[in-house]
CSV table of C-alpha atoms in Angstrom, one decimal:
chain,number,residue,atom,x,y,z
S,1,MET,CA,64.0,-13.1,41.2
S,2,VAL,CA,67.0,-12.6,38.9
S,3,LYS,CA,66.1,-12.7,35.2
S,4,GLU,CA,68.0,-15.2,33.0
S,5,THR,CA,70.2,-13.4,30.5
S,6,THR,CA,68.2,-15.1,27.7
S,7,ASP,CA,65.1,-13.2,28.9
S,8,ILE,CA,66.6,-9.8,28.5
S,9,ILE,CA,64.7,-7.2,26.5
S,10,TYR,CA,66.5,-4.2,25.2
S,11,SER,CA,64.8,-0.9,24.5
S,12,ILE,CA,66.9,1.2,22.0
S,13,VAL,CA,66.0,4.8,22.5
S,14,ASP,CA,66.7,8.1,20.7
S,15,ILE,CA,65.2,11.5,21.6
S,16,GLU,CA,65.4,15.0,20.0
S,17,THR,CA,65.1,18.1,22.2
S,18,THR,CA,64.5,21.7,22.1
S,19,GLY,CA,68.2,22.4,23.1
S,20,GLY,CA,68.9,24.7,25.9
S,21,LYS,CA,70.6,24.8,29.2
S,22,PHE,CA,71.5,21.6,31.0
S,23,ASN,CA,68.4,20.0,32.5
S,24,GLN,CA,66.2,22.6,30.7
S,25,GLU,CA,65.9,20.6,27.5
S,26,LYS,CA,62.5,19.4,26.7
S,27,ILE,CA,61.8,16.2,24.4
S,28,THR,CA,60.3,17.1,21.1
S,29,GLU,CA,60.5,13.5,19.6
S,30,ILE,CA,61.2,10.0,21.0
S,31,ALA,CA,61.6,6.7,19.1
S,32,ILE,CA,62.1,3.3,20.8
S,33,PHE,CA,62.9,0.0,19.2
S,34,LYS,CA,62.2,-2.8,21.7
S,35,ILE,CA,64.0,-5.9,20.8
S,36,LYS,CA,63.5,-9.4,22.5
S,37,ASN,CA,65.9,-12.3,22.3
S,38,ASP,CA,63.7,-14.0,19.8
S,39,GLY,CA,64.5,-11.0,17.4
S,40,ASN,CA,60.9,-9.7,17.6
S,41,ILE,CA,61.0,-5.8,17.5
S,42,SER,CA,58.2,-3.5,18.6
S,43,ILE,CA,58.3,0.3,17.7
S,44,TYR,CA,57.1,3.3,19.7
S,45,HIS,CA,57.6,6.7,18.0
S,46,GLN,CA,56.0,10.0,19.0
S,47,LEU,CA,56.3,13.7,18.3
S,48,ILE,CA,55.8,15.7,21.6
S,49,ASN,CA,54.8,19.3,22.2
S,50,PRO,CA,57.5,20.7,24.5
S,51,LYS,CA,55.6,23.8,25.5
S,52,LYS,CA,58.8,25.6,24.9
S,53,LYS,CA,60.6,27.3,22.0
S,54,ILE,CA,63.0,25.0,20.1
S,55,GLN,CA,66.3,26.6,19.5
S,56,LEU,CA,67.0,27.7,15.9
S,57,PHE,CA,70.1,25.5,15.4
S,58,VAL,CA,68.1,22.5,16.7
S,59,GLU,CA,65.3,23.3,14.4
S,60,LYS,CA,67.7,23.5,11.3
S,61,LEU,CA,69.5,20.2,12.5
S,62,THR,CA,66.4,18.1,13.0
S,63,GLY,CA,63.7,19.9,10.9
S,64,ILE,CA,61.4,19.8,13.9
S,65,ASN,CA,59.6,23.0,14.7
S,66,ASN,CA,57.1,24.4,17.1
S,67,ILE,CA,54.4,24.5,14.4
S,68,MET,CA,54.8,20.8,13.8
S,69,LEU,CA,54.3,20.1,17.4
S,70,LYS,CA,51.5,22.5,18.3
S,71,ASN,CA,48.8,19.8,18.4
S,72,LYS,CA,51.0,17.0,19.4
S,73,PRO,CA,50.6,15.6,23.0
S,74,VAL,CA,52.6,17.0,25.9
S,75,PHE,CA,55.0,14.6,27.6
S,76,GLU,CA,52.6,14.0,30.6
S,77,GLU,CA,50.0,12.6,28.0
S,78,VAL,CA,52.4,9.9,26.6
S,79,ALA,CA,54.5,9.3,29.8
S,80,VAL,CA,52.5,6.2,30.9
S,81,ASP,CA,53.0,4.8,27.2
S,82,ILE,CA,56.8,5.2,27.4
S,83,TYR,CA,57.0,3.9,30.9
S,84,ASP,CA,55.0,0.8,30.1
S,85,PHE,CA,56.8,0.3,26.7
S,86,THR,CA,60.3,0.3,28.4
S,87,LYS,CA,59.3,-1.5,31.5
S,88,ASN,CA,61.5,-4.6,32.3
S,89,SER,CA,64.0,-3.8,29.6
S,90,VAL,CA,67.4,-2.4,29.4
S,91,PHE,CA,67.6,1.2,28.3
S,92,VAL,CA,70.1,1.4,25.4
S,93,ALA,CA,71.2,4.6,23.6
S,94,HIS,CA,74.1,6.1,21.7
S,95,ASN,CA,75.4,8.4,24.6
S,96,VAL,CA,73.0,6.8,27.1
S,97,ASN,CA,73.7,9.5,29.8
S,98,PHE,CA,72.0,12.2,27.6
S,99,ASP,CA,68.9,10.4,26.5
S,100,PHE,CA,68.2,8.9,29.9
S,101,ARG,CA,68.9,12.1,31.8
S,102,VAL,CA,66.6,14.1,29.6
S,103,LEU,CA,63.8,11.5,29.7
S,104,ARG,CA,64.2,10.9,33.4
S,105,ASN,CA,64.1,14.8,34.0
S,106,GLU,CA,60.8,14.8,32.1
S,107,PHE,CA,59.3,12.1,34.3
S,108,SER,CA,60.7,13.9,37.3
S,109,GLN,CA,58.9,17.2,36.3
S,110,ILE,CA,55.5,15.3,36.4
S,111,GLY,CA,56.2,13.9,39.7
S,112,LYS,CA,57.2,10.3,38.5
S,113,LYS,CA,60.3,8.2,38.9
S,114,PHE,CA,61.9,6.5,36.0
S,115,ASN,CA,64.6,3.9,36.6
S,116,ARG,CA,66.0,1.5,34.1
S,117,ASP,CA,69.3,-0.5,33.6
S,118,LEU,CA,71.4,1.3,31.1
S,119,LEU,CA,73.6,0.4,28.3
S,120,CYS,CA,75.6,2.6,26.1
S,121,THR,CA,76.5,1.8,22.5
S,122,ILE,CA,79.4,4.2,22.5
S,123,GLU,CA,81.1,2.4,25.5
S,124,LEU,CA,80.2,-1.0,23.9
S,125,SER,CA,81.6,0.2,20.4
S,126,LYS,CA,84.8,1.2,21.9
S,127,LYS,CA,85.2,-2.2,23.4
S,128,VAL,CA,84.2,-4.1,20.2
S,129,PHE,CA,85.7,-1.6,17.7
S,130,PRO,CA,88.7,-0.1,19.4
S,131,GLU,CA,90.3,0.9,16.1
S,132,MET,CA,87.7,3.4,15.2
S,133,LYS,CA,88.6,7.1,14.9
S,134,SER,CA,85.2,8.4,15.8
S,135,TYR,CA,82.4,7.0,17.9
S,136,SER,CA,79.8,9.6,16.9
S,137,LEU,CA,76.8,7.8,15.6
S,138,GLY,CA,76.9,9.1,12.0
S,139,LYS,CA,80.6,8.3,11.5
S,140,LEU,CA,80.6,5.1,13.4
S,141,VAL,CA,77.7,3.5,11.6
S,142,SER,CA,79.0,4.8,8.2
S,143,ASN,CA,82.3,3.0,8.8
S,144,LEU,CA,80.5,-0.1,9.8
S,145,GLY,CA,78.2,0.0,6.6
S,146,ILE,CA,75.1,0.7,8.5
S,147,LYS,CA,72.7,3.2,6.6
S,148,ILE,CA,70.9,6.0,8.4
S,149,LYS,CA,67.7,7.1,7.1
S,150,ASN,CA,66.1,10.4,8.5
S,151,ARG,CA,69.4,11.4,10.3
S,152,HIS,CA,69.0,13.7,13.3
S,153,ARG,CA,65.4,12.5,13.9
S,154,ALA,CA,64.6,10.2,16.6
S,155,ASP,CA,63.2,7.3,14.4
S,156,GLY,CA,66.2,7.3,12.0
S,157,ASP,CA,68.9,7.7,14.8
S,158,ALA,CA,67.2,5.0,16.9
S,159,LYS,CA,66.9,2.5,13.9
S,160,ALA,CA,70.7,3.0,13.3
S,161,THR,CA,71.5,2.6,17.0
S,162,LEU,CA,69.3,-0.7,16.8
S,163,ASP,CA,71.3,-1.9,13.7
S,164,LEU,CA,74.6,-1.0,15.6
S,165,PHE,CA,73.3,-2.8,18.8
S,166,ILE,CA,72.5,-5.9,16.9
S,167,LEU,CA,76.0,-5.9,15.3
S,168,LEU,CA,77.8,-5.2,18.5
S,169,LYS,CA,75.8,-8.0,20.3
S,170,SER,CA,76.8,-10.5,17.6
S,171,LYS,CA,80.4,-9.8,18.3
S,172,ILE,CA,80.4,-10.1,22.0
S,173,SER,CA,79.4,-12.8,24.4
S,174,GLN,CA,76.3,-12.3,26.5
S,175,LYS,CA,78.5,-12.5,29.7
S,176,GLU,CA,80.7,-9.8,28.3
S,177,LEU,CA,77.7,-7.7,27.3
S,178,ASP,CA,76.2,-8.0,30.7
S,179,LYS,CA,79.4,-6.2,32.1
S,180,TYR,CA,78.2,-3.1,30.2
S,181,ILE,CA,74.8,-3.0,31.8
S,182,ARG,CA,74.5,-0.7,34.7
S,183,LYS,CA,72.0,0.6,37.1
S,184,SER,CA,70.8,4.3,36.7
S,185,LYS,CA,72.8,6.4,39.0
S,186,TRP,CA,70.7,9.7,39.1
S,187,VAL,CA,68.5,10.2,42.1
S,188,ASN,CA,67.7,13.9,41.8
S,189,PHE,CA,68.2,16.6,39.1
């Protein structure tokens, strides 16, 4: 059964990682703002023990260090919560390919599949605001008058992405927005 476009739920996601080689990054923090068409917003936010050393430049950027994460749950302990929280929703992120790839890789490492429809706020921003000189989250939202609290942390960046998404959604028709929703493509890593 095809969902009515008015029933679409969006999960705006941001993650922080340890840094490192491609597909070897581990999640240290995840924030998800789930928004329904009635405007109701639910929030999921969790620090995660990556069981891996965080690169120094990432630690300096985010302020997240291994000591903070020592007693936090590992990904496998929160995977069901993340899966259930984002179930039946469109996975939205600023540079969706990164956030989805890393999250999907974490699921794959515990033997679970994770598929969601995807929407990238960078791609959508280029359509709605073609005149912008930069589409990096910080510069884009600053130019649009959106404030970021707690920059380079999952909750702060996810909240800014949520505010950006709400603005973008108000400037484009649902039919046009639907053109930017795509199926996840990755099968294996």
